[in-house]
Coordinates of N, CA and C in Angstrom, one line a residue:
X1 N -159.2 -78.9 127.0 CA -157.6 -78.7 125.9 C -156.7 -79.5 126.3
X2 N -156.8 -79.3 127.1 CA -155.8 -80.3 127.5 C -155.5 -81.6 127.5
X3 N -156.6 -82.7 127.8 CA -157.2 -83.6 128.2 C -157.3 -83.7 126.3
X4 N -158.2 -83.3 126.5 CA -157.6 -83.7 124.3 C -156.7 -83.6 123.6
X5 N -155.7 -82.4 124.1 CA -154.8 -82.6 123.9 C -153.8 -83.5 123.8
X6 N -154.2 -84.7 125.1 CA -153.5 -85.2 125.7 C -153.7 -86.4 125.3
X7 N -155.3 -87.5 124.6 CA -156.0 -88.2 124.7 C -155.7 -88.4 123.2
X8 N -154.7 -87.1 122.1 CA -154.8 -86.7 120.9 C -153.7 -87.7 121.0
X9 N -152.2 -87.3 122.1 CA -150.9 -87.5 122.0 C -151.2 -89.3 122.5
X10 N -151.6 -89.3 123.0 CA -151.9 -91.0 123.4 C -152.6 -92.0 122.1
X11 N -153.0 -91.5 121.4 CA -153.9 -92.2 120.5 C -152.7 -92.2 119.5
X12 N -151.7 -91.5 118.8 CA -151.4 -91.2 118.0 C -149.7 -92.7 118.7
X13 N -148.9 -92.3 120.0 CA -148.8 -93.2 120.0 C -148.8 -94.9 120.3
X14 N -150.2 -95.1 120.3 CA -150.5 -96.8 120.2 C -150.7 -96.7 119.2
X15 N -151.0 -95.4 118.2 CA -150.9 -96.0 116.0 C -148.9 -96.4 116.3
X16 N -148.5 -96.1 117.1 CA -147.5 -96.6 116.8 C -146.4 -97.4 117.0
X17 N -147.2 -97.8 118.6 CA -147.0 -98.6 119.1 C -147.7 -99.9 119.0
X18 N -148.8 -99.9 118.4 CA -149.5 -101.3 117.4 C -148.6 -101.6 116.6
X19 N -148.2 -100.7 115.8 CA -146.9 -101.2 114.1 C -145.7 -101.5 114.9
X20 N -145.3 -100.9 116.0 CA -144.3 -102.0 116.4 C -144.2 -102.9 117.5
X21 N -145.2 -103.5 117.8 CA -145.1 -104.4 118.5 C -146.2 -104.9 117.4
X22 N -146.8 -105.0 116.7 CA -146.7 -105.8 114.8 C -145.9 -106.7 114.8
X23 N -144.8 -105.7 115.0 CA -143.7 -106.4 113.9 C -142.8 -106.8 114.4
X24 N -142.0 -105.9 115.9 CA -141.6 -107.2 116.7 C -142.1 -108.6 117.1
X25 N -143.6 -108.3 117.1 CA -143.9 -110.1 117.2 C -143.5 -111.4 115.9
X26 N -144.4 -110.6 114.9 CA -143.9 -111.3 113.5 C -142.2 -111.2 113.4
X27 N -140.7 -110.5 113.8 CA -139.9 -111.0 113.4 C -139.6 -112.2 114.8
X28 N -140.9 -112.1 116.1 CA -139.4 -113.7 117.2 C -140.6 -114.3 116.4
X29 N -141.8 -114.4 115.8 CA -142.3 -115.8 115.7 C -141.3 -116.1 113.8
X30 N -140.7 -115.1 113.5 CA -139.7 -116.2 112.3 C -137.7 -117.0 113.6
X31 N -138.0 -116.2 114.7 CA -137.4 -116.9 115.6 C -137.0 -118.3 116.1
X32 N -138.3 -117.9 116.0 CA -139.1 -119.1 117.4 C -139.0 -120.2 115.6
X33 N -140.0 -120.3 114.8 CA -139.5 -122.0 113.4 C -137.8 -121.4 113.2
X34 N -137.0 -120.0 112.9 CA -135.8 -121.0 112.2 C -135.0 -121.7 114.0
X35 N -135.2 -120.9 114.8 CA -134.8 -122.2 115.9 C -135.4 -123.5 117.1
X36 N -136.9 -123.4 115.9 CA -137.2 -124.8 116.0 C -136.5 -125.8 115.4
X37 N -135.9 -125.6 113.9 CA -135.8 -126.8 113.6 C -134.5 -127.6 113.7
X38 N -133.5 -126.4 114.3 CA -132.5 -126.3 114.9 C -132.6 -126.7 115.7
X39 N -133.4 -127.2 117.2 CA -133.5 -127.7 117.6 C -134.1 -129.2 117.5
X40 N -134.8 -129.5 116.3 CA -135.2 -130.7 116.1 C -134.1 -131.6 115.7
X41 N -133.9 -130.5 114.4 CA -132.3 -131.3 113.8 C -131.4 -132.1 115.2
X42 N -130.9 -131.3 115.6 CA -130.0 -131.2 116.1 C -129.8 -132.0 117.6
X43 N -131.2 -132.2 117.9 CA -132.7 -133.6 119.2 C -132.2 -135.2 118.5
X44 N -132.3 -135.0 117.2 CA -132.3 -135.9 115.5 C -130.4 -136.5 115.9
X45 N -130.2 -135.7 115.7 CA -128.2 -136.6 115.7 C -128.2 -136.3 117.3
X46 N -128.4 -135.7 118.3 CA -128.5 -136.2 119.9 C -128.9 -137.9 120.1
X47 N -129.8 -138.3 119.7 CA -130.8 -139.2 119.7 C -129.2 -140.1 119.4
X48 N -129.2 -140.0 118.4 CA -127.9 -141.0 116.9 C -126.8 -141.0 117.6
X49 N -126.4 -140.2 119.2 CA -125.2 -140.6 119.5 C -124.4 -139.1 118.8
X50 N -124.8 -138.0 117.8 CA -123.7 -137.7 117.3 C -123.7 -136.1 118.2
X51 N -124.0 -135.8 118.2 CA -124.0 -134.9 119.3 C -124.0 -135.2 120.8
X52 N -123.5 -133.6 121.2 CA -122.2 -134.1 123.1 C -124.9 -133.1 122.7
X53 N -124.4 -133.7 124.8 CA -125.3 -132.6 125.5 C -125.2 -132.1 125.1
X54 N -124.1 -131.5 125.6 CA -123.5 -129.4 125.8 C -124.5 -128.9 124.3
X55 N -124.6 -129.4 123.5 CA -125.0 -128.7 121.9 C -126.1 -128.8 121.8
X56 N -126.9 -130.1 123.0 CA -128.3 -130.1 122.9 C -128.8 -128.8 123.6
X57 N -127.9 -128.9 124.8 CA -128.8 -128.0 125.7 C -128.7 -126.8 124.8
X58 N -128.0 -125.9 124.0 CA -127.7 -125.0 124.7 C -129.3 -124.4 123.0
X59 N -128.9 -125.4 122.4 CA -130.0 -124.7 120.5 C -131.0 -124.8 121.6
X60 N -131.8 -125.6 122.6 CA -133.6 -126.4 123.8 C -132.8 -124.9 124.7
X61 N -131.9 -123.8 124.8 CA -132.4 -122.4 125.3 C -132.0 -121.7 124.6
X62 N -131.3 -122.1 122.9 CA -132.1 -120.4 122.5 C -133.8 -121.0 121.6
X63 N -133.7 -121.6 122.0 CA -135.8 -122.1 121.1 C -137.1 -121.9 122.6
X64 N -136.3 -121.8 123.5 CA -137.4 -121.7 124.8 C -137.1 -120.1 124.7
X65 N -135.6 -119.5 124.5 CA -135.3 -117.7 124.4 C -136.8 -117.8 123.6
X66 N -136.3 -117.9 122.5 CA -137.2 -117.9 121.5 C -138.5 -118.0 121.5
X67 N -139.4 -118.9 122.2 CA -141.0 -118.3 122.2 C -140.8 -118.0 124.0
X68 N -140.4 -117.7 124.0 CA -140.6 -116.1 125.5 C -140.7 -114.7 124.7
X69 N -139.7 -114.7 124.3 CA -139.7 -114.1 123.3 C -140.9 -113.8 122.1
X70 N -140.8 -115.2 121.7 CA -143.0 -114.5 121.2 C -143.7 -114.6 121.7
X71 N -144.0 -114.8 122.7 CA -145.4 -115.2 123.7 C -145.0 -113.6 124.5
X72 N -143.8 -112.6 125.0 CA -144.1 -111.6 125.3 C -144.2 -110.9 124.5
X73 N -143.8 -110.6 122.3 CA -144.3 -109.7 121.8 C -145.8 -109.6 121.0
X74 N -145.8 -110.8 121.8 CA -147.7 -111.6 121.2 C -148.3 -110.9 122.2
X75 N -148.5 -110.6 123.7 CA -148.5 -109.8 124.6 C -148.9 -109.1 124.5
X76 N -147.3 -108.3 123.8 CA -147.7 -106.0 123.8 C -148.5 -105.7 122.5
X77 N -148.7 -106.2 121.5 CA -149.4 -106.5 120.6 C -150.9 -106.4 120.6
X78 N -151.5 -107.1 121.4 CA -152.1 -107.1 121.4 C -152.9 -106.7 122.3
X79 N -152.4 -106.0 123.6 CA -152.2 -104.9 125.0 C -152.4 -103.4 123.6
X80 N -151.7 -103.1 122.4 CA -151.7 -101.9 121.8 C -153.1 -102.7 121.0
X81 N -153.1 -103.0 120.5 CA -154.2 -103.0 119.7 C -155.7 -103.4 121.0
X82 N -155.4 -103.4 121.5 CA -157.2 -103.2 122.6 C -157.4 -102.6 122.8
X83 N -156.8 -101.3 122.7 CA -156.7 -100.2 123.9 C -155.6 -100.0 124.8
X84 N -154.1 -99.5 125.1 CA -154.2 -99.2 126.4 C -154.0 -97.2 127.3
X85 N -153.9 -97.5 128.5 CA -153.4 -96.0 129.3 C -151.7 -95.4 128.7
X86 N -152.5 -94.3 128.9 CA -150.8 -93.5 129.1 C -149.9 -94.6 129.4
X87 N -150.2 -95.1 130.7 CA -149.2 -95.6 131.8 C -148.6 -96.9 131.5
X88 N -150.0 -97.7 131.5 CA -149.6 -98.6 129.8 C -148.8 -99.0 128.6
X89 N -148.7 -98.0 128.1 CA -147.9 -97.7 126.2 C -146.5 -97.6 127.3
X90 N -145.9 -96.5 128.4 CA -145.6 -96.0 129.1 C -144.7 -98.1 129.3
X91 N -145.1 -98.9 129.3 CA -144.6 -99.7 130.6 C -144.3 -101.5 128.8
X92 N -145.7 -101.0 128.5 CA -145.0 -101.6 127.2 C -144.6 -101.3 126.1
X93 N -143.7 -100.2 125.8 CA -142.7 -100.0 125.1 C -141.6 -100.5 126.3
X94 N -141.4 -99.9 127.3 CA -140.5 -100.9 127.4 C -140.0 -102.5 127.6
X95 N -141.2 -103.3 127.8 CA -141.4 -104.3 127.6 C -140.7 -104.8 126.0
X96 N -141.2 -104.0 126.0 CA -140.9 -103.7 123.5 C -140.3 -103.8 123.2
X97 N -139.1 -103.1 123.9 CA -137.5 -103.0 123.6 C -136.5 -104.0 125.0
X98 N -137.6 -104.3 125.6 CA -136.7 -105.4 126.4 C -137.5 -107.4 125.7
X99 N -137.6 -107.3 124.4 CA -138.2 -108.4 123.1 C -137.2 -108.3 122.4
X100 N -137.1 -106.8 121.6 CA -135.7 -106.9 120.9 C -134.4 -107.2 121.0
X101 N -134.5 -107.0 122.6 CA -133.3 -106.6 122.5 C -133.0 -109.4 122.9
X102 N -134.0 -109.6 124.1 CA -134.4 -110.1 123.0 C -134.1 -111.5 121.6
X103 N -134.7 -110.3 120.8 CA -134.9 -110.9 119.2 C -133.5 -111.4 118.7
X104 N -131.8 -109.6 119.0 CA -131.3 -109.5 119.0 C -130.3 -110.2 118.9
X105 N -130.3 -111.1 120.3 CA -129.7 -111.9 121.3 C -130.2 -113.8 120.7
X106 N -131.1 -114.0 120.0 CA -131.4 -115.1 119.5 C -130.8 -114.8 117.2
X107 N -130.8 -113.6 116.9 CA -130.4 -113.7 116.1 C -128.7 -113.7 116.2
X108 N -128.6 -113.4 117.0 CA -127.4 -113.7 117.3 C -126.0 -115.1 117.3
X109 N -127.5 -116.0 117.7 CA -127.0 -117.7 117.9 C -127.3 -118.3 116.6
X110 N -128.3 -117.3 116.3 CA -128.2 -118.4 114.5 C -126.9 -117.4 113.0
X111 N -126.6 -116.5 113.6 CA -125.5 -115.7 113.2 C -124.2 -116.7 113.3
X112 N -124.3 -117.0 114.9 CA -123.9 -118.3 115.1 C -123.5 -119.5 114.0
X113 N -124.0 -120.0 113.1 CA -124.7 -121.8 112.4 C -124.1 -120.5 111.3
X114 N -123.3 -119.7 111.2 CA -123.8 -120.0 109.9 C -122.2 -119.0 109.4
X115 N -121.0 -119.8 108.4 CA -119.9 -120.0 108.7 C -119.4 -118.9 106.8
X116 N -118.7 -117.5 107.6 CA -118.4 -117.2 105.3 C -117.1 -117.5 105.5
X117 N -116.6 -117.6 104.1 CA -115.4 -118.0 103.2 C -114.6 -116.2 103.3
X118 N -112.9 -116.4 103.7 CA -112.6 -115.7 103.3 C -112.6 -115.0 102.0
X119 N -112.7 -116.6 101.4 CA -112.4 -115.6 99.7 C -112.9 -116.6 98.8
X120 N -113.3 -116.4 97.5 CA -113.6 -117.7 96.8 C -113.3 -118.8 96.1
X121 N -114.1 -120.1 96.4 CA -112.6 -121.7 96.4 C -113.8 -122.0 96.5
X122 N -113.1 -123.5 96.4 CA -113.3 -124.9 97.1 C -113.5 -125.3 98.1
X123 N -113.8 -126.0 98.8 CA -113.1 -127.2 100.4 C -112.4 -127.3 99.5
X124 N -111.4 -128.2 100.8 CA -110.2 -129.0 99.6 C -110.4 -130.7 100.9
X125 N -110.3 -130.0 102.2 CA -110.1 -130.4 103.3 C -111.2 -129.6 104.7
X126 N -112.0 -130.6 105.2 CA -112.9 -130.3 106.2 C -112.2 -130.6 107.5
X127 N -111.5 -130.1 107.9 CA -111.5 -131.1 109.4 C -111.8 -131.8 110.9
X128 N -112.9 -130.7 111.9 CA -113.4 -131.3 112.4 C -114.4 -132.2 111.5
X129 N -114.6 -133.5 112.5 CA -115.8 -134.6 112.5 C -117.3 -133.8 112.8
X130 N -118.5 -134.7 112.6 CA -119.4 -133.8 112.2 C -119.7 -134.5 114.8
X131 N -120.2 -133.8 115.0 CA -120.9 -133.2 116.4 C -119.5 -133.1 117.9
X132 N -118.2 -133.5 116.6 CA -116.9 -132.4 117.5 C -117.6 -130.9 118.3
X133 N -116.9 -130.3 118.6 CA -116.6 -129.0 119.3 C -115.8 -128.9 119.3
X134 N -115.6 -127.2 118.6 CA -114.5 -126.6 118.4 C -114.1 -125.0 118.9
X135 N -112.8 -125.1 119.4 CA -112.7 -123.6 119.8 C -113.1 -122.7 119.0
X136 N -113.5 -121.6 119.6 CA -112.9 -119.7 119.1 C -111.8 -120.3 118.1
X137 N -112.3 -119.2 117.2 CA -110.7 -119.9 116.6 C -110.1 -120.3 115.6
X138 N -110.2 -121.8 115.6 CA -109.5 -122.8 115.7 C -109.8 -123.4 113.5
X139 N -109.2 -123.0 112.9 CA -109.5 -123.2 111.7 C -110.4 -125.4 111.7
X140 N -110.9 -124.9 110.7 CA -112.1 -126.3 110.4 C -112.3 -126.8 108.9
X141 N -111.4 -125.9 108.4 CA -111.6 -126.4 106.8 C -109.9 -125.7 105.8
X142 N -110.2 -125.9 104.8 CA -109.5 -125.8 104.6 C -110.1 -125.2 102.5
X143 N -109.2 -124.0 102.3 CA -110.2 -123.8 100.8 C -108.6 -123.2 100.1
X144 N -109.5 -123.9 98.9 CA -107.9 -123.6 97.6 C -108.8 -122.6 96.4
X145 N -108.1 -121.5 96.2 CA -108.6 -121.2 95.0 C -108.1 -121.1 93.5
X146 N -109.6 -121.4 92.8 CA -108.3 -122.0 91.3 C -108.2 -121.6 90.7
X147 N -108.3 -119.9 91.4 CA -107.7 -118.4 90.0 C -106.5 -118.6 90.6
X148 N -104.9 -119.3 91.6 CA -104.3 -118.5 92.5 C -104.0 -119.6 92.4
X149 N -103.4 -120.3 91.0 CA -102.6 -120.9 91.0 C -101.4 -120.9 90.4
X150 N -100.0 -121.6 91.4 CA -98.7 -121.7 90.4 C -97.9 -123.4 90.8
X151 N -96.9 -123.2 88.9 CA -95.9 -124.2 89.3 C -94.9 -123.3 90.6
X152 N -94.4 -124.4 91.6 CA -93.4 -124.8 91.7 C -92.0 -125.9 92.0
X153 N -91.1 -125.0 91.9 CA -89.3 -125.2 91.8 C -88.6 -125.4 92.6
X154 N -87.9 -126.4 92.5 CA -86.2 -126.3 93.8 C -85.1 -126.4 92.8
X155 N -84.4 -125.4 92.4 CA -83.7 -125.1 91.4 C -81.9 -125.0 92.2
X156 N -81.0 -125.9 91.6 CA -79.8 -125.0 92.6 C -79.9 -123.9 91.6
X157 N -79.0 -123.7 92.7 CA -78.4 -122.2 92.1 C -77.2 -122.0 90.6
X158 N -76.5 -123.0 90.6 CA -75.8 -123.2 89.2 C -76.2 -123.6 88.2
X159 N -77.3 -124.1 88.7 CA -78.5 -124.5 87.6 C -79.5 -123.2 87.4
X160 N -79.7 -122.3 87.4 CA -80.4 -121.0 87.6 C -80.7 -120.5 85.6
X161 N -79.9 -120.3 85.8 CA -79.0 -120.2 84.5 C -80.1 -119.0 84.3
X162 N -80.9 -118.1 82.9 CA -80.9 -117.4 82.8 C -82.9 -117.6 83.2
X163 N -83.1 -117.9 84.2 CA -84.2 -118.5 85.1 C -84.3 -116.8 85.8
X164 N -84.8 -115.8 84.7 CA -84.6 -114.9 85.7 C -86.7 -114.3 86.0
X165 N -86.6 -112.6 87.4 CA -88.1 -112.5 87.7 C -88.3 -112.1 85.9
X166 N -90.4 -112.1 85.8 CA -90.6 -112.5 84.9 C -90.3 -113.0 83.1
X167 N -89.3 -113.9 83.7 CA -88.8 -114.8 82.3 C -90.4 -115.5 82.1
X168 N -90.2 -116.4 81.0 CA -91.3 -117.7 80.5 C -91.2 -118.4 79.9
X169 N -91.4 -119.5 80.0 CA -90.6 -120.6 79.7 C -92.0 -121.8 80.0
X170 N -91.7 -123.1 78.5 CA -93.4 -123.1 78.7 C -92.7 -124.9 79.9
X171 N -94.1 -125.4 79.6 CA -93.5 -126.6 80.8 C -94.6 -127.8 79.9
X172 N -94.7 -129.3 80.6 CA -96.0 -129.9 80.1 C -96.4 -130.1 81.1
X173 N -97.7 -131.1 81.3 CA -98.0 -131.2 82.4 C -98.3 -132.1 82.7
X174 N -98.1 -133.2 82.9 CA -98.8 -135.0 82.7 C -100.0 -135.2 83.4
X175 N -101.1 -134.6 84.2 CA -101.8 -135.0 84.6 C -102.9 -134.5 84.0
X176 N -103.0 -133.0 82.3 CA -103.5 -133.2 81.3 C -103.4 -133.1 79.8
X177 N -103.2 -134.9 80.3 CA -103.0 -135.4 79.1 C -101.9 -134.3 78.5
X178 N -100.1 -134.6 78.9 CA -99.2 -133.5 78.4 C -99.6 -132.1 77.9
X179 N -100.5 -131.7 78.3 CA -100.7 -130.4 78.3 C -99.7 -129.5 78.3
X180 N -98.8 -128.3 77.1 CA -98.0 -127.8 77.6 C -98.1 -126.5 77.5
X181 N -97.9 -126.1 78.8 CA -98.8 -124.4 78.9 C -97.5 -123.7 78.8
X182 N -97.8 -121.7 78.8 CA -96.4 -121.1 78.7 C -96.2 -120.5 80.3
X183 N -95.8 -120.7 81.1 CA -95.7 -119.8 81.9 C -94.7 -119.0 82.9
X184 N -94.5 -118.1 83.7 CA -94.0 -116.7 84.3 C -93.4 -116.9 85.7
X185 N -92.2 -116.4 85.3 CA -91.6 -116.5 87.2 C -92.2 -115.2 87.8
X186 N -92.7 -115.3 88.8 CA -93.2 -114.7 89.8 C -92.2 -114.3 91.2
X187 N -91.2 -115.4 91.8 CA -91.0 -115.6 92.1 C -90.0 -116.7 92.3
X188 N -88.8 -115.4 93.6 CA -87.0 -116.5 93.4 C -87.2 -116.2 94.4
X189 N -86.5 -117.9 96.0 CA -86.6 -117.0 96.8 C -85.2 -118.2 97.5
X190 N -84.6 -117.6 98.2 CA -82.9 -119.3 98.4 C -84.2 -119.8 99.9
X191 N -83.9 -121.5 99.3 CA -85.1 -122.4 100.6 C -83.6 -121.6 101.8
X192 N -83.9 -123.0 103.7 CA -83.1 -123.0 104.3 C -81.9 -123.6 103.9
X193 N -81.3 -123.4 104.3 CA -80.0 -124.8 105.0 C -79.8 -125.7 104.9
X194 N -81.2 -126.5 104.9 CA -82.0 -128.6 104.9 C -81.5 -128.1 103.9
X195 N -81.8 -127.0 102.7 CA -81.7 -127.6 100.7 C -80.2 -126.8 100.4
X196 N -79.2 -126.9 100.9 CA -78.1 -126.8 100.6 C -77.3 -128.3 99.8
X197 N -76.8 -128.0 98.6 CA -76.1 -128.9 98.6 C -74.2 -128.8 98.6
X198 N -73.9 -129.7 99.3 CA -72.9 -129.2 100.7 C -71.7 -129.8 100.0
X199 N -70.6 -129.0 100.3 CA -69.1 -129.7 99.5 C -68.8 -130.6 99.4
X200 N -68.4 -131.3 98.4 CA -68.3 -132.7 99.1 C -65.9 -132.5 99.1
X201 N -65.3 -131.9 98.8 CA -64.5 -131.8 98.6 C -64.1 -130.0 99.8
X202 N -62.3 -130.2 100.2 CA -61.5 -129.6 101.4 C -61.8 -128.3 100.3
X203 N -61.5 -127.9 99.4 CA -60.8 -127.3 98.2 C -61.1 -127.2 96.5
X204 N -62.0 -126.5 96.0 CA -61.8 -126.4 94.2 C -63.7 -126.4 94.9
X205 N -64.2 -126.7 95.8 CA -65.9 -126.4 95.4 C -66.2 -125.4 96.5
X206 N -67.6 -125.6 96.7 CA -68.4 -124.1 97.1 C -69.6 -125.3 98.0
X207 N -71.2 -124.7 99.1 CA -72.1 -125.0 99.7 C -72.8 -124.2 97.8
X208 N -73.4 -125.0 97.6 CA -74.5 -124.6 96.6 C -76.3 -124.0 96.4
X209 N -76.6 -123.0 97.0 CA -78.3 -123.2 97.9 C -78.7 -123.7 95.9
X210 N -80.1 -123.9 97.3 CA -81.5 -123.9 96.2 C -82.5 -123.4 96.4
X211 N -83.1 -123.4 95.3 CA -83.5 -121.5 95.5 C -85.5 -122.1 95.1
X212 N -86.2 -121.4 95.1 CA -87.6 -121.9 94.6 C -87.6 -120.6 93.9
X213 N -88.7 -121.0 92.7 CA -89.1 -120.6 91.9 C -90.1 -120.7 91.2
X214 N -91.0 -120.1 91.6 CA -92.0 -120.2 91.1 C -92.9 -119.6 89.9
X215 N -93.8 -120.5 89.3 CA -94.0 -119.7 87.6 C -95.4 -119.6 87.8
X216 N -96.1 -118.7 87.3 CA -97.9 -118.9 86.9 C -98.2 -118.4 85.4
X217 N -99.0 -119.7 84.9 CA -99.8 -119.8 84.0 C -99.8 -118.2 83.5
X218 N -99.3 -118.4 82.0 CA -99.9 -116.5 81.9 C -101.1 -116.3 81.0
X219 N -101.8 -118.2 81.3 CA -103.8 -117.7 80.7 C -104.3 -119.1 81.5
X220 N -105.7 -118.8 82.1 CA -106.1 -119.6 82.5 C -105.7 -121.3 82.3
X221 N -106.1 -121.8 83.1 CA -105.7 -123.7 82.2 C -106.9 -124.7 82.6
X222 N -108.0 -124.5 82.6 CA -108.9 -125.3 82.4 C -108.2 -127.3 83.4
X223 N -109.2 -126.8 84.4 CA -109.0 -128.8 85.2 C -107.7 -128.8 86.4
X224 N -106.9 -127.6 86.4 CA -105.6 -127.3 86.7 C -105.9 -127.8 88.1
X225 N -105.2 -128.3 88.3 CA -104.7 -128.1 90.7 C -104.2 -128.6 90.7
X226 N -103.9 -127.8 92.5 CA -102.8 -127.6 93.2 C -102.6 -129.3 93.1
X227 N -101.2 -129.5 93.1 CA -100.5 -130.8 93.8 C -99.8 -131.9 91.9
X228 N -100.4 -130.9 91.6 CA -100.4 -131.5 89.8 C -99.2 -131.4 89.3
X229 N -98.3 -131.7 88.3 CA -96.1 -131.7 88.3 C -96.6 -131.6 85.8
X230 N -95.7 -131.1 87.1 CA -94.5 -130.0 86.4 C -93.8 -130.1 85.0
X231 N -93.8 -130.0 84.1 CA -92.4 -130.5 83.9 C -91.7 -129.7 82.5
X232 N -90.6 -129.7 83.2 CA -90.0 -128.5 81.9 C -89.7 -129.2 80.9
X233 N -90.2 -127.9 79.6 CA -89.9 -128.3 78.3 C -89.3 -127.5 77.0
X234 N -88.9 -126.8 78.0 CA -87.1 -126.2 76.9 C -85.7 -126.1 78.3
X235 N -85.0 -126.3 77.5 CA -84.2 -125.8 78.7 C -83.7 -124.2 78.8
X236 N -83.8 -124.1 80.1 CA -82.7 -122.6 80.4 C -81.9 -122.3 80.2
X237 N -81.3 -121.3 80.2 CA -80.0 -121.2 79.8 C -79.5 -120.0 80.5

């Protein structure tokens, strides 16, 4: 009776083992396919002198690790499918867990080949050249959010007049065929001392600070891009 119960337990474990081994084998094959393509691509770049040998060796090691993982997973699947004793099942489970670790390592390598931007936007500049190694934490590109744009004006404090927070006024944009747009003041701050207008006389005058005034369009402006000039269309009193 105990022997039958033991066989039943082994058979039940074998079914789970076969399914798990097959899934790990298929997953490992996907890792082989991905790392193989990456290796072939890097090898072509290496042959052209674009990629350093260190990078080629790293990708080759990842590919070989993926192959080894797939072979180990296939062996465990064959063993599970053809039938194994309880001891073999336990040993196979240990190997499957080891293969899972190897697959996870390959997945980690592959995840490092994909970069995710912190915001939606448009890439305006890429800093490293193709084939260059980039240190951890180093910026590799500049992204601008075209839905978060403002105009910046440097205004002397004696000319600020009615230019207060929340004030709206019109500007002309030469780059957009002199399109006139309404903007709203959202930021006012004094600039550093380098932007201060110094008094030219010892008495009767005083130093005049310069303020940065930012104004955002009240509605979305098509084709508006960073760097475009805006000109006051009305006098601010």
